Tab-separated table of C-alpha atoms in Angstrom:
chain	number	residue	atom	x	y	z
A	1	MET	CA	0.000	0.000	0.000
A	2	GLY	CA	2.831	2.388	0.853
A	3	SER	CA	4.633	4.578	-1.663
A	4	ALA	CA	8.121	3.822	-2.967
A	5	THR	CA	9.682	6.645	-0.949
A	6	SER	CA	9.802	7.607	2.704
A	7	ASP	CA	7.685	10.726	1.979
A	8	LEU	CA	4.197	9.372	2.496
A	9	SER	CA	1.324	11.358	1.081
A	10	PRO	CA	-1.314	12.750	3.479
A	11	GLU	CA	-3.730	10.141	2.094
A	12	GLU	CA	-1.332	7.305	2.860
A	13	VAL	CA	-0.794	8.592	6.391
A	14	ASP	CA	-4.575	8.819	6.829
A	15	MET	CA	-4.880	5.202	5.675
A	16	TYR	CA	-2.279	3.970	8.189
A	17	MET	CA	-3.919	6.026	10.937
A	18	SER	CA	-7.215	4.261	10.213
A	19	LEU	CA	-5.566	0.820	10.285
A	20	THR	CA	-3.556	1.245	13.496
A	21	HIS	CA	-4.556	1.938	17.092
A	22	ASN	CA	-1.537	3.353	18.913
A	23	LEU	CA	0.500	5.345	16.395
A	24	THR	CA	0.513	9.065	15.738
A	25	ARG	CA	1.035	10.697	12.351
A	26	ARG	CA	4.555	11.521	13.462
A	27	ASP	CA	5.146	7.871	14.364
A	28	ILE	CA	4.023	6.748	10.919
A	29	HIS	CA	6.297	9.228	9.149
A	30	TYR	CA	9.217	8.093	11.336
A	31	LEU	CA	8.515	4.396	10.677
A	32	ALA	CA	8.294	4.955	6.934
A	33	LYS	CA	11.631	6.780	6.941
A	34	LYS	CA	13.182	4.010	9.054
A	35	PHE	CA	11.778	1.303	6.783
A	36	TYR	CA	13.069	2.837	3.560
A	37	ASN	CA	16.467	3.592	5.076
A	38	ILE	CA	16.805	-0.091	6.009
A	39	ALA	CA	15.498	-1.260	2.625
A	40	SER	CA	17.935	1.006	0.759
A	41	SER	CA	20.875	-0.309	2.808
A	42	ARG	CA	21.049	-3.302	0.426
A	43	ARG	CA	22.221	-0.844	-2.258
A	44	LYS	CA	19.761	-1.989	-4.917
A	45	GLN	CA	20.357	-5.679	-4.234
A	46	ASN	CA	17.067	-7.539	-4.564
A	47	PRO	CA	17.545	-11.168	-3.436
A	48	LEU	CA	13.805	-11.892	-3.509
A	49	GLY	CA	13.226	-10.320	-6.926
A	50	MET	CA	10.286	-8.229	-5.701
A	51	ASP	CA	9.065	-4.932	-7.167
A	52	GLU	CA	7.677	-3.649	-3.863
A	53	PRO	CA	10.205	-2.347	-1.268
A	54	TYR	CA	10.825	-4.822	1.558
A	55	ILE	CA	13.206	-5.519	4.412
A	56	MET	CA	14.585	-8.870	5.520
A	57	PHE	CA	15.378	-9.665	9.140
A	58	ARG	CA	19.118	-9.540	8.507
A	59	ASP	CA	18.668	-6.053	6.989
A	60	TRP	CA	17.031	-4.922	10.223
A	61	GLN	CA	19.753	-6.483	12.356
A	62	LYS	CA	22.489	-4.713	10.386
A	63	ASN	CA	20.812	-1.325	10.749
A	64	ASP	CA	19.305	-1.426	14.224
A	65	MET	CA	21.382	-2.231	17.330
A	66	TRP	CA	18.198	-3.065	19.254
A	67	ALA	CA	17.212	-5.780	16.758
A	68	ASN	CA	20.741	-7.175	16.881
A	69	ASN	CA	20.770	-7.582	20.683
A	70	ARG	CA	21.644	-11.223	21.407
A	71	LEU	CA	18.838	-11.530	23.981
A	72	ILE	CA	16.162	-9.703	21.996
A	73	SER	CA	16.992	-11.016	18.530
A	74	PRO	CA	15.726	-14.656	18.790
A	75	PRO	CA	12.128	-13.907	19.899
A	76	LEU	CA	12.073	-10.774	17.740
A	77	LYS	CA	12.797	-12.934	14.717
A	78	ARG	CA	9.676	-14.964	15.538
A	79	ILE	CA	7.665	-11.744	15.851
A	80	PHE	CA	9.093	-10.522	12.536
A	81	ARG	CA	7.839	-13.724	10.900
A	82	VAL	CA	4.341	-13.296	12.374
A	83	PHE	CA	3.943	-9.957	10.617
A	84	SER	CA	5.432	-11.192	7.376
A	85	GLY	CA	2.298	-13.263	6.889
A	86	LEU	CA	4.458	-16.094	5.548
A	87	PRO	CA	4.127	-19.775	6.576
A	88	TYR	CA	6.582	-21.146	9.085
A	89	ASP	CA	9.394	-22.931	7.268
A	90	GLU	CA	12.833	-23.086	8.857
A	91	VAL	CA	14.538	-23.951	5.576
A	92	ARG	CA	13.509	-20.663	4.000
A	93	ASP	CA	13.975	-18.636	7.155
A	94	THR	CA	16.481	-16.268	5.521
A	95	ARG	CA	13.826	-15.238	2.997
A	96	VAL	CA	11.346	-13.860	5.518
A	97	TYR	CA	10.544	-10.237	4.738
A	98	LEU	CA	8.303	-7.316	5.702
A	99	THR	CA	6.697	-4.719	3.493
A	100	LEU	CA	5.954	-1.259	4.876
A	101	ASP	CA	2.449	-2.434	5.807
A	102	GLY	CA	3.828	-5.267	7.943
A	103	PHE	CA	6.504	-3.049	9.475
A	104	ILE	CA	3.944	-0.478	10.611
A	105	ASP	CA	1.550	-3.202	11.806
A	106	MET	CA	4.365	-4.738	13.882
A	107	ALA	CA	5.280	-1.369	15.425
A	108	ASP	CA	1.638	-0.737	16.302
A	109	SER	CA	1.282	-4.145	17.980
A	110	LEU	CA	4.514	-3.719	19.972
A	111	HIS	CA	3.638	-0.183	21.070
A	112	ALA	CA	3.688	0.522	24.816
A	113	ASP	CA	0.031	1.606	24.640
A	114	ALA	CA	-1.182	-1.583	22.957
A	115	THR	CA	-3.929	-3.309	24.957
A	116	PHE	CA	-3.282	-6.401	27.055
A	117	ASP	CA	-5.528	-8.469	24.772
A	118	SER	CA	-3.640	-7.456	21.636
A	119	LYS	CA	-0.283	-8.199	23.266
A	120	ALA	CA	-1.563	-11.570	24.473
A	121	GLU	CA	-2.795	-12.394	20.977
A	122	LEU	CA	0.604	-11.493	19.519
A	123	LEU	CA	2.431	-13.639	22.080
A	124	PHE	CA	0.125	-16.572	21.319
A	125	ARG	CA	0.851	-16.196	17.599
A	126	VAL	CA	4.581	-16.269	18.354
A	127	PHE	CA	4.121	-19.567	20.224
A	128	ASP	CA	1.643	-21.053	17.731
A	129	ARG	CA	4.148	-22.446	15.267
A	130	PRO	CA	2.870	-24.076	12.055
A	131	LYS	CA	4.759	-27.266	11.195
A	132	GLY	CA	5.474	-26.871	7.500
A	133	ALA	CA	5.795	-24.472	4.611
A	134	ASP	CA	2.124	-24.797	3.642
A	135	ASP	CA	0.655	-24.779	7.154
A	136	THR	CA	-1.186	-21.896	8.755
A	137	ALA	CA	-1.417	-21.129	12.467
A	138	ARG	CA	-3.261	-23.983	14.181
A	139	GLY	CA	-4.919	-22.097	17.032
A	140	PHE	CA	-3.194	-24.009	19.815
A	141	ILE	CA	0.227	-24.439	21.425
A	142	THR	CA	1.858	-27.823	21.957
A	143	ARG	CA	4.608	-29.051	24.238
A	144	GLN	CA	6.917	-29.062	21.207
A	145	ASP	CA	6.176	-25.376	20.583
A	146	ILE	CA	7.183	-24.490	24.142
A	147	GLU	CA	10.327	-26.619	23.893
A	148	ALA	CA	11.233	-24.861	20.642
A	149	LEU	CA	10.813	-21.435	22.240
A	150	VAL	CA	12.958	-22.383	25.251
A	151	ASP	CA	15.660	-23.578	22.865
A	152	LEU	CA	15.289	-20.368	20.884
A	153	LEU	CA	15.900	-18.269	23.991
A	154	CYS	CA	18.617	-20.412	25.559
A	155	GLY	CA	20.281	-22.152	22.642
A	156	PRO	CA	19.645	-25.719	21.409
A	157	SER	CA	19.478	-28.156	24.314
A	158	ASP	CA	21.170	-30.920	22.300
A	159	LEU	CA	24.466	-29.006	22.379
A	160	MET	CA	25.146	-30.021	25.945
A	161	ALA	CA	23.290	-33.314	25.798
A	162	SER	CA	25.340	-34.579	22.871
A	163	THR	CA	28.734	-33.068	23.659
A	164	GLY	CA	28.678	-32.388	27.404
A	165	ASN	CA	30.242	-29.052	26.532
A	166	MET	CA	29.224	-26.454	29.103
A	167	ASP	CA	30.912	-23.773	27.008
A	168	ALA	CA	28.669	-24.364	24.018
A	169	PRO	CA	26.433	-21.353	23.211
A	170	GLY	CA	23.329	-21.540	25.378
A	171	ALA	CA	24.472	-24.623	27.275
A	172	GLN	CA	25.412	-22.655	30.388
A	173	ILE	CA	21.986	-20.955	30.602
A	174	LEU	CA	19.810	-23.976	31.429
A	175	THR	CA	20.559	-27.665	31.690
A	176	VAL	CA	18.483	-30.197	29.790
A	177	GLU	CA	16.660	-31.180	32.990
A	178	GLU	CA	15.934	-27.551	33.887
A	179	ARG	CA	14.432	-27.006	30.457
A	180	LYS	CA	12.194	-30.062	30.910
A	181	VAL	CA	10.991	-28.707	34.266
A	182	ILE	CA	10.099	-25.335	32.718
A	183	VAL	CA	8.187	-26.922	29.832
A	184	GLU	CA	6.328	-29.262	32.193
A	185	ARG	CA	5.297	-26.424	34.520
A	186	VAL	CA	4.087	-24.292	31.626
A	187	MET	CA	1.967	-27.170	30.354
A	188	GLN	CA	0.568	-27.969	33.806
A	189	GLU	CA	-0.423	-24.368	34.450
A	190	SER	CA	-1.722	-23.607	30.954
A	191	ASP	CA	-3.304	-26.821	29.660
A	192	LEU	CA	-6.509	-26.404	31.672
A	193	ASP	CA	-8.352	-29.208	29.871
A	194	ALA	CA	-5.407	-31.631	30.176
A	195	VAL	CA	-5.554	-32.487	26.467
A	196	GLY	CA	-1.844	-31.985	25.759
A	197	ARG	CA	-2.171	-28.592	24.112
A	198	VAL	CA	-3.016	-25.011	25.051
A	199	SER	CA	-5.867	-23.151	23.358
A	200	PHE	CA	-6.061	-19.376	23.148
A	201	ASN	CA	-8.722	-19.369	25.897
A	202	ASP	CA	-6.381	-21.390	28.143
A	203	PHE	CA	-3.559	-18.998	27.278
A	204	MET	CA	-5.628	-15.976	28.306
């Protein structure tokens, strides 16, 4: 929807104002400028062959110290994917991108003034991880989803299990047993129907 430059027209700003809940006109102008600065950092390289301007997660990391923070980056990458609207597929993870629409939508959802319900819905979507390239969100969270998120935050648990190397990235954060305890407690407290998965109502 956005123009090909960072100078949005008044009509485009009006459109984004009508589609968002927490952003001001100044915010939208700032986000558009930020988006196009990041997109132009590739210096006309277009690895996805798209006509519409876009940014990839690695573009954002290179141009934003906050996105490159080693603690923030893993879950932020999941959030980035949620707003890309693309199916979950680890193999093509480097090809995940955002258009200006997705970038502004993400900023609106992460805004400090966003409602509790909207933040809870976003967090659930981050957990709710489709299994393949053609899958959509399933509407529930499984034990495997929680295990994957713990590994995402702490580093793969098989590093220490297979090598016994406490110096491996993430291995010193939580042991394999500690990770199992966390996953089990989350399931016990969240799976109210004891069916082995967590619905959005359980999550809320």
